Short mmCIF file of C-alpha atoms in Angstrom, two decimals:
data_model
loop_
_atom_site.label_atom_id
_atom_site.label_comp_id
_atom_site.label_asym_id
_atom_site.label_seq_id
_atom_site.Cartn_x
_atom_site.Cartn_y
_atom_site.Cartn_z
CA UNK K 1 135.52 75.70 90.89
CA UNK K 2 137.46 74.61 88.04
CA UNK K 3 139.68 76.33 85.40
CA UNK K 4 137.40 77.06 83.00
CA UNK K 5 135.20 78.92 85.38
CA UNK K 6 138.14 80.87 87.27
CA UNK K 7 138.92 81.95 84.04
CA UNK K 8 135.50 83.12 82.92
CA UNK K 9 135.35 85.18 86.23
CA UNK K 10 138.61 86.97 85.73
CA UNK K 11 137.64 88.19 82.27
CA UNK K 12 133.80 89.54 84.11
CA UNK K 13 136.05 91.27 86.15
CA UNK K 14 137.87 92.99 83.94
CA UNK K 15 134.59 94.61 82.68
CA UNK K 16 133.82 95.69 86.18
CA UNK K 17 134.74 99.86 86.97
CA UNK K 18 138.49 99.97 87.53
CA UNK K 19 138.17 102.32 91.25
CA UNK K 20 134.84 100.22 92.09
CA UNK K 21 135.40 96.64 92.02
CA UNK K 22 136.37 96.21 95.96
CA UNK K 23 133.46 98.91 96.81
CA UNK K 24 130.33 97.45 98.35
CA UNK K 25 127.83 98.55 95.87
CA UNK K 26 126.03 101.14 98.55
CA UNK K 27 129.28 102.65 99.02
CA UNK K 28 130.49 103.42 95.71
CA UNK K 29 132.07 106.58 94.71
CA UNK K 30 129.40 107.91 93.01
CA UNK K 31 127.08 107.98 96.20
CA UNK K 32 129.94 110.16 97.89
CA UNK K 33 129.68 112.49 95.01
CA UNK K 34 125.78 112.68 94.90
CA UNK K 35 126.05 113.40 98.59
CA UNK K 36 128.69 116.70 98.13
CA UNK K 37 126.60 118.13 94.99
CA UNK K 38 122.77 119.06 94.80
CA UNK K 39 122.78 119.30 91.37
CA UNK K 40 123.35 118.23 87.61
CA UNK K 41 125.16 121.65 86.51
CA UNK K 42 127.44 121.38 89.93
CA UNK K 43 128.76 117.73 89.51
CA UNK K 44 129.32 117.71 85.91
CA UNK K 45 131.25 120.94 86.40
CA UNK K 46 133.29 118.93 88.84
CA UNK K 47 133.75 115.82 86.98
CA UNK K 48 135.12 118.07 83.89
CA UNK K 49 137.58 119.99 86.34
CA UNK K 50 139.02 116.87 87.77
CA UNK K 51 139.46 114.85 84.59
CA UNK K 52 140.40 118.22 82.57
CA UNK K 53 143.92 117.84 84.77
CA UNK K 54 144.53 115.05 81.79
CA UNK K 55 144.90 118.06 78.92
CA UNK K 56 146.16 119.96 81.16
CA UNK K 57 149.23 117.54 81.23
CA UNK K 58 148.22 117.11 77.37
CA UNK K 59 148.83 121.08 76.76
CA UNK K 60 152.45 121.17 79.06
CA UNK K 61 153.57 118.24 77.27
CA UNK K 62 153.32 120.41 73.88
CA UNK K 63 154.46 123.36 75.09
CA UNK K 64 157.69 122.43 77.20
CA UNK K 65 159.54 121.69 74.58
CA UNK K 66 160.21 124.91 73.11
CA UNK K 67 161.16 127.33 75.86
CA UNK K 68 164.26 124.43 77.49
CA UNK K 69 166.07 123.78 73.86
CA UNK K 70 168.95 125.63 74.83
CA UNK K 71 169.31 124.61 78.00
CA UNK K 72 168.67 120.76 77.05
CA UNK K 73 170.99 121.12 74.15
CA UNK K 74 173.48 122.75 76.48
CA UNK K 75 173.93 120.47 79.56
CA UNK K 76 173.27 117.04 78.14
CA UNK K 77 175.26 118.09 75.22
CA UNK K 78 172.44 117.00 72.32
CA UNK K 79 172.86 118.15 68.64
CA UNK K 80 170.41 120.10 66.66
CA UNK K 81 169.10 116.59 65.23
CA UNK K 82 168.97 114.65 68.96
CA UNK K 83 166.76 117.55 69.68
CA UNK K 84 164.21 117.33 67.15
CA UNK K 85 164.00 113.79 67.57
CA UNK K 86 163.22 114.37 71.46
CA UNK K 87 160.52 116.94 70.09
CA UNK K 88 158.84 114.49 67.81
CA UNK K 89 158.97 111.39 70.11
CA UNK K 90 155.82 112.77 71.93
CA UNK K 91 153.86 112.38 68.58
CA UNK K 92 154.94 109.13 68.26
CA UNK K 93 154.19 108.17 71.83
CA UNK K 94 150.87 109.46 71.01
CA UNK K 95 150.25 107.70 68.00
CA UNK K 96 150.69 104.80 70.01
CA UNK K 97 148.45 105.72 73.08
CA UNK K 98 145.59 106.41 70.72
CA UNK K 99 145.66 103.15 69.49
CA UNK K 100 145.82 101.20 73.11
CA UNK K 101 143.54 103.50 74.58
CA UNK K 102 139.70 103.00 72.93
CA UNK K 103 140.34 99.07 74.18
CA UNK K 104 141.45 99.91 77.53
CA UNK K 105 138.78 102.02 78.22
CA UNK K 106 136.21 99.81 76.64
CA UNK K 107 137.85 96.74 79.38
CA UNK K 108 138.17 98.88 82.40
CA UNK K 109 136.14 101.73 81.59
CA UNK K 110 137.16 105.20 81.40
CA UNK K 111 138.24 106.03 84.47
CA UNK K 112 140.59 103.27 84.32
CA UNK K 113 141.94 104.77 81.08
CA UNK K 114 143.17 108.22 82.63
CA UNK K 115 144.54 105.76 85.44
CA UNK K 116 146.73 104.25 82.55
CA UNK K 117 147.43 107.38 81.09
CA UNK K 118 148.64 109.30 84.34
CA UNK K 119 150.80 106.80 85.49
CA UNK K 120 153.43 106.56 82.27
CA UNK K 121 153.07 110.16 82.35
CA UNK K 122 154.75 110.75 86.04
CA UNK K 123 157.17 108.59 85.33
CA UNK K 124 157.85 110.21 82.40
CA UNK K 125 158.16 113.56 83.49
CA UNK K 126 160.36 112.17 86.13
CA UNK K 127 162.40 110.17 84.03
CA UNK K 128 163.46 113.82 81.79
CA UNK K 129 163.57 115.65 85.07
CA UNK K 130 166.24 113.38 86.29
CA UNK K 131 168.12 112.40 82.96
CA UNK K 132 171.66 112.33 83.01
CA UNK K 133 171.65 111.07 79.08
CA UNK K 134 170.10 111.31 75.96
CA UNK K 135 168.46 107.89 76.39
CA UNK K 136 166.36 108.65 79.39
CA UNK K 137 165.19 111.63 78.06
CA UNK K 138 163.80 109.92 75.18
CA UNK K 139 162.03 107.32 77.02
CA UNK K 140 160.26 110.43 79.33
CA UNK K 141 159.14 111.59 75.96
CA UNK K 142 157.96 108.08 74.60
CA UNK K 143 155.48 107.75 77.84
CA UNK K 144 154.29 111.96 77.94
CA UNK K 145 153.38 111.35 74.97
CA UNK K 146 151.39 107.97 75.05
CA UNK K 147 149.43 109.53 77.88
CA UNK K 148 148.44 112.63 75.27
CA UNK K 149 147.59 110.32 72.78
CA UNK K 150 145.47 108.65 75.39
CA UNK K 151 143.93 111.81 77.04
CA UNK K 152 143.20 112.91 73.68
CA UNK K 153 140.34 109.95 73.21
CA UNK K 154 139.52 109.61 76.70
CA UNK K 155 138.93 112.86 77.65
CA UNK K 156 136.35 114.66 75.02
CA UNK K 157 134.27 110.96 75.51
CA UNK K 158 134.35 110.81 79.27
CA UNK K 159 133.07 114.79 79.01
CA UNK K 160 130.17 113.69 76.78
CA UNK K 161 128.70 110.92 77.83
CA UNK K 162 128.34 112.40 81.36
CA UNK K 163 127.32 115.96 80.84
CA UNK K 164 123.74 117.19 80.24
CA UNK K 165 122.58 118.09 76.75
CA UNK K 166 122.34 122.09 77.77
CA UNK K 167 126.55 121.58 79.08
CA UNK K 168 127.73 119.46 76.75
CA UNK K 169 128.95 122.11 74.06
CA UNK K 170 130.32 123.91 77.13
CA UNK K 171 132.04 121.15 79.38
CA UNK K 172 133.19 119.59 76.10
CA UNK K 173 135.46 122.89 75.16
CA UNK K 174 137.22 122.69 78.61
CA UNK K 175 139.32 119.69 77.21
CA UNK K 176 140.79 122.33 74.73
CA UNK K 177 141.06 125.15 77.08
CA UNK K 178 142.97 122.71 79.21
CA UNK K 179 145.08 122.43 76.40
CA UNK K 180 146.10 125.94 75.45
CA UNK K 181 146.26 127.01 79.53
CA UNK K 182 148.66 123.84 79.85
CA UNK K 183 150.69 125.24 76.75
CA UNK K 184 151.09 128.69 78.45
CA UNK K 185 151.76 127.82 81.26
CA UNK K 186 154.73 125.76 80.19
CA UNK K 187 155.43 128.67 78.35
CA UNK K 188 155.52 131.03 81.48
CA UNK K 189 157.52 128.76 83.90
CA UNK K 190 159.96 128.18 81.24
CA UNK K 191 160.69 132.40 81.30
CA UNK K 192 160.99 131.66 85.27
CA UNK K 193 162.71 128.02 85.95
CA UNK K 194 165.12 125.35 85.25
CA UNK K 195 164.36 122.93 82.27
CA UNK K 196 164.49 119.88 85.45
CA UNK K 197 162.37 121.63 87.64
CA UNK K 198 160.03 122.82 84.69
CA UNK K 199 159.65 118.75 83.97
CA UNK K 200 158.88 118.66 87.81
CA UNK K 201 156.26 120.78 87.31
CA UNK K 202 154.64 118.79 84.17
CA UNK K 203 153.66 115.94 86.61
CA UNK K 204 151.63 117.65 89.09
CA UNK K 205 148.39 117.37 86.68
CA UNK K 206 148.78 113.80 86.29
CA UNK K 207 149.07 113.47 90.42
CA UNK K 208 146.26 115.87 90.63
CA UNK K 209 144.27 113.58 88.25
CA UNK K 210 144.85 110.51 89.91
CA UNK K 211 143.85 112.15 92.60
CA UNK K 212 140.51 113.28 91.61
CA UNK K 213 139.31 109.69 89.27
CA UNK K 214 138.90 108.42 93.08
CA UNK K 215 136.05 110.94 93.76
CA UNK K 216 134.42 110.89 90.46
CA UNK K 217 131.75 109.00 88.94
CA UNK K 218 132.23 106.08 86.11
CA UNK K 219 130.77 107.03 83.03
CA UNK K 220 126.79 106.13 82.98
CA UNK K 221 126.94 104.92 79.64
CA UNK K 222 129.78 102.88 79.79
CA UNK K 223 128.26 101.43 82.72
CA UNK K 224 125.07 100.22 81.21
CA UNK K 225 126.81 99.12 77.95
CA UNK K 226 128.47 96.62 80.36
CA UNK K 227 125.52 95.61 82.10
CA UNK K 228 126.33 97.20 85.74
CA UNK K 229 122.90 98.10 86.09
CA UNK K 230 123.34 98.73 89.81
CA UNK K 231 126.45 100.76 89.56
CA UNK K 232 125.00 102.91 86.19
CA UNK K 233 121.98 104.09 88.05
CA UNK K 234 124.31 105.29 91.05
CA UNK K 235 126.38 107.25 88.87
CA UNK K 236 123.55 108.58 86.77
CA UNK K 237 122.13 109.54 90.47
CA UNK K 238 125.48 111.24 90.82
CA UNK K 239 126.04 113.44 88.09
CA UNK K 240 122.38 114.25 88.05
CA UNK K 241 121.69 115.28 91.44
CA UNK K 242 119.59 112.97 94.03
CA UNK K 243 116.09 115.10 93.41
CA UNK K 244 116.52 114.85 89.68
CA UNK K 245 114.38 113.22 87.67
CA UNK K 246 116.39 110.52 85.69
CA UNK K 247 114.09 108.51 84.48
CA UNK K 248 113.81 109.94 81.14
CA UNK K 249 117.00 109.90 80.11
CA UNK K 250 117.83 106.29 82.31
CA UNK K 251 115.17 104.59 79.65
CA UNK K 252 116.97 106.56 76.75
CA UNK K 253 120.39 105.43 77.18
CA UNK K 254 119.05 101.37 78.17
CA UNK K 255 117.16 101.51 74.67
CA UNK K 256 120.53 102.38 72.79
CA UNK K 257 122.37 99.75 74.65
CA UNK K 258 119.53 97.08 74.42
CA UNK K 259 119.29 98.07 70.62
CA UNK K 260 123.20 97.93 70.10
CA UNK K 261 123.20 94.62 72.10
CA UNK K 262 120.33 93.09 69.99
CA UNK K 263 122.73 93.34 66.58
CA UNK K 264 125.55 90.25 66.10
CA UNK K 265 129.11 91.22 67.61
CA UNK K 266 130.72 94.29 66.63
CA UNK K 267 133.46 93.52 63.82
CA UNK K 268 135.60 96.41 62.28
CA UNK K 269 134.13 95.65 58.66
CA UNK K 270 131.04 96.75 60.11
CA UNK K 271 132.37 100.30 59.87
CA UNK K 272 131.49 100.37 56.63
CA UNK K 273 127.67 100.64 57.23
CA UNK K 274 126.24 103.97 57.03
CA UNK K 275 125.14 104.07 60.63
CA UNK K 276 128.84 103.58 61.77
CA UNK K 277 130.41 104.61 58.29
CA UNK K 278 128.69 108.34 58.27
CA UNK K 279 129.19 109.64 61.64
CA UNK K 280 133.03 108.03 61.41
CA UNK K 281 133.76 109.71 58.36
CA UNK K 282 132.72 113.28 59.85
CA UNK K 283 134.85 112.91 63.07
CA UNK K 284 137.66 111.43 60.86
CA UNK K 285 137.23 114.49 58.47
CA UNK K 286 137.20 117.03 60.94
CA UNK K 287 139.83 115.70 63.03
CA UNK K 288 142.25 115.51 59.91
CA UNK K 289 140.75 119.15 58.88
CA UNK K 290 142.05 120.06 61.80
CA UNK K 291 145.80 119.17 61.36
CA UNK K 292 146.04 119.87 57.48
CA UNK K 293 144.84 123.61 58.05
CA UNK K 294 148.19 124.42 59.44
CA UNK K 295 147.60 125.21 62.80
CA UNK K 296 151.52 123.65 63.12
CA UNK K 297 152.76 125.80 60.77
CA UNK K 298 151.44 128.93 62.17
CA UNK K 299 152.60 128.07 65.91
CA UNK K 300 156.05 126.99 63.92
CA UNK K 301 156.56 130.24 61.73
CA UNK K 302 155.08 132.44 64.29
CA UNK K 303 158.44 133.20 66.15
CA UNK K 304 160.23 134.20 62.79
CA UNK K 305 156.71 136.66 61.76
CA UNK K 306 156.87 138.27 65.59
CA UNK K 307 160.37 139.15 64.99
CA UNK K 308 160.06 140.14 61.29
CA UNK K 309 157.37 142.87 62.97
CA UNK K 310 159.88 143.77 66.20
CA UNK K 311 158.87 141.23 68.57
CA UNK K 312 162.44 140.42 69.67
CA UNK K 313 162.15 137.80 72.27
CA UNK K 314 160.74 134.62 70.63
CA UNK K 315 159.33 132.83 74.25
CA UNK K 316 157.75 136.19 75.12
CA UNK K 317 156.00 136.03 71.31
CA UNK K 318 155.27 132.42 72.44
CA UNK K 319 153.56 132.91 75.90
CA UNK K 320 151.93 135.79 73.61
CA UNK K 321 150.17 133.11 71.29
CA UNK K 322 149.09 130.73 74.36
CA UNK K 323 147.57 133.45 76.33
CA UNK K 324 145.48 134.86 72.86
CA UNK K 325 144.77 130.88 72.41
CA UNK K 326 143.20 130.47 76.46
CA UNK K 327 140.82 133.54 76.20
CA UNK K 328 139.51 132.71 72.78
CA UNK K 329 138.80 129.03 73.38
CA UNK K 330 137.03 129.98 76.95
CA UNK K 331 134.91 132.72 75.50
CA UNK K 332 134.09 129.33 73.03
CA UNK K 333 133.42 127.67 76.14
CA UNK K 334 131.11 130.15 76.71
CA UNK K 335 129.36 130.50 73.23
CA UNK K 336 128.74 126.71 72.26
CA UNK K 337 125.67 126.32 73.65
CA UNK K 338 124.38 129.38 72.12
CA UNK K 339 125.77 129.48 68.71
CA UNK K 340 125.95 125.70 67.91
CA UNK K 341 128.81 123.63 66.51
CA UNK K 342 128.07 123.92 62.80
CA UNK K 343 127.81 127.99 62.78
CA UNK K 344 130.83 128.29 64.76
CA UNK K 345 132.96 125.72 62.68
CA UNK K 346 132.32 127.48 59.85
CA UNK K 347 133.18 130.76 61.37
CA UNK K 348 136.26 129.67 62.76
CA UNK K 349 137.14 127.89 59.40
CA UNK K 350 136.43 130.75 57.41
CA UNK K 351 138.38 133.26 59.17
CA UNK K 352 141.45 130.94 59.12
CA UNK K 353 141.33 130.78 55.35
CA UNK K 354 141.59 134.26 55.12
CA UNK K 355 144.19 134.72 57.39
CA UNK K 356 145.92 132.08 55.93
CA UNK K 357 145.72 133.79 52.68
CA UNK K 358 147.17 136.83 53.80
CA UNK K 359 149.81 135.73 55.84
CA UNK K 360 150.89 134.16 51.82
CA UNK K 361 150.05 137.22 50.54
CA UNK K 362 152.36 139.16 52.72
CA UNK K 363 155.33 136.74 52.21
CA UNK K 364 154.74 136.98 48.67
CA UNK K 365 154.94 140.65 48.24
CA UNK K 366 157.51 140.81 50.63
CA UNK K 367 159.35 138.36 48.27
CA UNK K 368 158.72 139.82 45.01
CA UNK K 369 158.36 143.70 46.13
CA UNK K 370 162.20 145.19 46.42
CA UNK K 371 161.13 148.08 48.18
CA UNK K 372 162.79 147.99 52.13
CA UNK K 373 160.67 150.79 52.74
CA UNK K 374 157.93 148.22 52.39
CA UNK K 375 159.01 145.69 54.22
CA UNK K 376 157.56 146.94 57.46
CA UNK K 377 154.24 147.16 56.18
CA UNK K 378 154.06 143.44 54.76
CA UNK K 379 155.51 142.20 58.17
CA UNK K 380 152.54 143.56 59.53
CA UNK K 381 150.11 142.05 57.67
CA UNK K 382 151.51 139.00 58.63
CA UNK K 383 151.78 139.47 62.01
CA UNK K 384 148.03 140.46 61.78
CA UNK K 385 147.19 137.79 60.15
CA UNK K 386 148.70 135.15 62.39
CA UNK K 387 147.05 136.52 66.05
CA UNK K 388 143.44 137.05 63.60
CA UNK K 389 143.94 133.24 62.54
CA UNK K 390 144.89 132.19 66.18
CA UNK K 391 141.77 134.29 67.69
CA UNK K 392 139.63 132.27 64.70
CA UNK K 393 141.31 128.67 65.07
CA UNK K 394 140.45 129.16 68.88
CA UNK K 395 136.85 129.85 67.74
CA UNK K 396 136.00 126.40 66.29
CA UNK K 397 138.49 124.25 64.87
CA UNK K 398 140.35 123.69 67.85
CA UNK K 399 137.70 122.55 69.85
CA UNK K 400 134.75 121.60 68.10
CA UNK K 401 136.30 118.49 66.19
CA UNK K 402 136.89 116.63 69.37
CA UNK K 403 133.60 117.19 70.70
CA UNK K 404 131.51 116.16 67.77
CA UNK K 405 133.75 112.71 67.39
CA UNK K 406 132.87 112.10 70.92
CA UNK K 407 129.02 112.60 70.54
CA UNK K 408 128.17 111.57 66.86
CA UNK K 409 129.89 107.81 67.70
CA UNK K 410 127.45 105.38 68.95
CA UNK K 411 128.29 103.62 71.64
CA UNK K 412 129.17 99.59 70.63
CA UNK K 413 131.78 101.70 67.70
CA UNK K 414 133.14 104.58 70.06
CA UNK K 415 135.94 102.72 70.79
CA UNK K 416 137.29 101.46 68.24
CA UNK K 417 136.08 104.07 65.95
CA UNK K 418 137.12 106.65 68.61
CA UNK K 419 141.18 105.66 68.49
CA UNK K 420 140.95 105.38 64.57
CA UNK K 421 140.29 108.65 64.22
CA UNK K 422 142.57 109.86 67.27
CA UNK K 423 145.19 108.10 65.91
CA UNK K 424 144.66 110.24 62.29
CA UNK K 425 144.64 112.81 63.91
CA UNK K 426 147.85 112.44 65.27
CA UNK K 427 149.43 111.00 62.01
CA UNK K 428 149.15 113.92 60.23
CA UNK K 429 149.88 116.43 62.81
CA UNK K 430 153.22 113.94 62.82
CA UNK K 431 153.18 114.79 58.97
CA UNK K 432 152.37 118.64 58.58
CA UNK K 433 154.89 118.69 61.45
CA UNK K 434 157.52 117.02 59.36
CA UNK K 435 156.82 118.62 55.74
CA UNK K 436 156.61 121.79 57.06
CA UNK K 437 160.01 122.89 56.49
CA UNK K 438 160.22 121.23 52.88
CA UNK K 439 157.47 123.31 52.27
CA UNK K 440 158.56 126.70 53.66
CA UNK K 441 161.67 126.06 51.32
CA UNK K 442 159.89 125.45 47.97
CA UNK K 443 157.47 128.59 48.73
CA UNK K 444 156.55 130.20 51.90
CA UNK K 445 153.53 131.86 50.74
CA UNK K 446 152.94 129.10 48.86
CA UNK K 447 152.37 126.45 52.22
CA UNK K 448 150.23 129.22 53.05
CA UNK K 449 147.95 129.20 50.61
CA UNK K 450 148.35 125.72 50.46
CA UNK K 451 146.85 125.90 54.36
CA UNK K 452 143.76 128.06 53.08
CA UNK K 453 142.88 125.56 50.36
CA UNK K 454 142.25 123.30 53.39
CA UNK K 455 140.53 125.65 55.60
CA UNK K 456 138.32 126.64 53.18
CA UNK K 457 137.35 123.23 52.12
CA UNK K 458 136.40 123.02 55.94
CA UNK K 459 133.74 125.50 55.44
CA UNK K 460 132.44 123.13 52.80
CA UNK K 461 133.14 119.71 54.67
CA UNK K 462 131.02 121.25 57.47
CA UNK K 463 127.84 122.95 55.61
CA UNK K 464 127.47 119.67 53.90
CA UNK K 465 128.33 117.06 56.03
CA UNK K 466 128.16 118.32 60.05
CA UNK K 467 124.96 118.18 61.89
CA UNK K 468 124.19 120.33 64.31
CA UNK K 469 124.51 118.33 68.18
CA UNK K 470 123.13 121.35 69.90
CA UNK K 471 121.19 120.74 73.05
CA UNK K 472 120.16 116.87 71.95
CA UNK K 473 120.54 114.10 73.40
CA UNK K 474 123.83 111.34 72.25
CA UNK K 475 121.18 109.16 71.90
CA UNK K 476 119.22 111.62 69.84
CA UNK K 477 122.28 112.31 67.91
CA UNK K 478 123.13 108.72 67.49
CA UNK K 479 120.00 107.57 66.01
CA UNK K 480 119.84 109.82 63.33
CA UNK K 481 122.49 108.03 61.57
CA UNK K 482 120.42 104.70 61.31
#
């Protein structure tokens, strides 16, 4: 065999499933699974457990940082400024893990993308646990956060494209309940333990996860699109039970791929079409929605409102926030399927803008209105208006946007259209993170109502743009774009 031909084999191989490529075909993962679970509902539920681990990490990533600033700033000596920049360094690790990770999990599929994103984030969380310096701890940052900004793609997609239509709303919301049980969490064992053994802590999802991709099915989809034929039915077998009847929706997802595979090579200029331009710009739109609403600026401000209404203890008024965040986005979980995406986006958007404009309103009286007698008052509005807009961003916006990127993208484009709107999404979290304060200074109930503006253009992004994805197929979903 000759160069040429060694070479054309290696790149075949890197197509191959990451965890499979060693397996004889018969004894692939996916038979294991089909062979513990009788049933559709009871292996997608599994396959969403194991791989919800990754936002799990995700969510303690977020949240660490806030209860250990003292104790950071105290033993390693850091200023104010060091800090902040150890705080932001996650975004920018994300930032860059969105980008790498639609590729990587278009070579090696998307198991092998939560591979690539648990490992950097052990050795991360070991590299701050054991930090004698500033340095180190920056670097443990850098790679948490590449693996969020990695999770954040891989996740939502890996969740669609293997859960049935009747789940998918469902499963789908577990990657932000993940989240906000990972932030409290953080939040709780910071009240309890050591900012080194807290880090300690943050790597046990990431073990757990690497743990679990070995038991899992490959995506079906992802499969097919990279003509494993063999290996695609298995895992389709798998998630759907072996007494299902798969034919149905095996012929549905072959057409897509045949019909994607029929058009000339993917290029990015072919974005602009409408067929990849449409459903893009929604998941773009929402995803940015998302960040400019102020969700930041809430969970940033929301220590100083707690104690302007006698909520002393600023972690405790933290762990407060997560736990209101966890029950709202499961009884979400719960809802999806029932209520549909569009109704509850526009719920959830809705009731943000109205919190958002009182939470203005109150600063604005409180600002302009001498009276101290009614101070108390005002500080209560606020404070009601920041657990009402938590309870409604928990409702729609937090969730939703991540699901509908993952099942309006067709398959050849989900990729790289996938990580170009992850990565927006984490540019301007990066930038209503950083503007924040600038604008609290020129007029807190200005931001505000600045934030509202945004929510309630949400309401009429959504009613005009969104389509319901409901209980149809992605194929269904896909095609209606053409």
């Amino acid at each position: 065999m000759n160069y040429g031909e060694n070479f054309e084999n290696a790149i075949d191989g890197s197509k191959q499933p990451f965890l499979q490529k060693s397996m004889p075909e018969k004894s692939s993962s996916t038979h294991g699974v089909s062979a513990m679970f009788r049933g559709s509902t009871a292996t997608a539920i599994l396959c969403t457990l194991i791989v919800a681990m990754g936002p799990l990490q995700f969510g303690f990533t977020i949240g660490y940082s806030s209860p250990v600033q003292d104790d950071i700033t105290s033993d390693l000596s850091l200023t104010v400024s060091q800090y902040s920049l150890f705080g932001s360094l996650s975004n920018v690790g994300a930032m860059v893990g969105a980008i790498a990770s639609g590729k990587i999990a278009d070579c090696i599929g998307r198991k092998g993308a939560l591979i690539v994103a648990a490992i950097p984030s052990i050795v991360g969380w070991l590299a701050i646990a054991f930090t004698k310096n500033a340095l180190l701890l920056y670097v443990g940052r850098l790679l948490t956060g590449f693996a969020m900004g990695a999770i954040s793609f891989t996740v939502p997609v890996y969740i669609a494209e293997i859960a049935p239509k009747h789940l998918r709303g469902a499963l789908g919301t577990v990657n932000q309940l993940s989240i906000t049980i990972g932030i409290m969490l953080a939040y709780l064992f910071g009240l309890l333990v050591s900012w080194r053994l807290l880090a300690v802590i943050g790597l046990v999802p990431s073990v757990l996860l690497l743990i679990g991709l070995c038991i899992i099915p490959e995506s079906p989809r992802w499969l097919a699109k990279i003509g494993r034929e063999s290996d695609f039915e298995a895992s389709l077998r798998a998630l759907r039970g072996p007494d299902a009847d798969i034919s149905v929706e095996e012929d549905e997802i072959k057409t897509a791929v045949e019909a994607n595979q029929q058009q000339t090579r993917f290029k990015i200029s072919d974005l602009i079409e409408r067929r990849y331009a449409l459903p893009l710009t929604i998941g773009i739109g929402l995803l940015l929605l998302q960040q400019l609403s102020g969700i930041n600026a809430i969970m940033f401000y929301g220590t100083y409102i707690f104690k302007s209404a006698g909520v002393s203890s600023s972690k405790v008024a933290n762990l407060g926030l997560g736990a209101i965040q966890v029950v709202m986005t499961a009884f979400t979980a719960w809802l999806m399927d029932k209520a549909g995406r569009r109704l509850l986006l526009m719920i959830s958007a809705g009731g943000m803008a109205i919190c958002l404009f009182l939470v203005g309103l109150a600063f604005f009286l409180e600002t302009h209105v001498t009276a101290a007698s009614d101070e108390t008052p005002y500080s209560i509005l606020a404070l009601t208006g920041v657990l009402v807009y938590i309870v409604s961003f928990s409702l729609g916006i937090g969730a939703i946007p991540w699901i509908i990127m993952s099942e309006i993208l067709p398959v050849n484009v989900k990729d790289v259209g996938g990580s170009i709107a992850t990565l927006i999404n984490w540019l301007s979290s990066f930038a209503v993170t950083m503007t924040v304060n600038l604008l609290l200074e020129w007029s807190t109930s200005g931001t505000f109502w600045i934030y509202a503006l945004v929510a309630a253009f949400t309401v009429l992004f959504v009613a005009l743009w969104v389509p319901e994805t409901k209980g149809r197929t992605l194929e269904e979903i896909q095609s209606s774009f053409q």
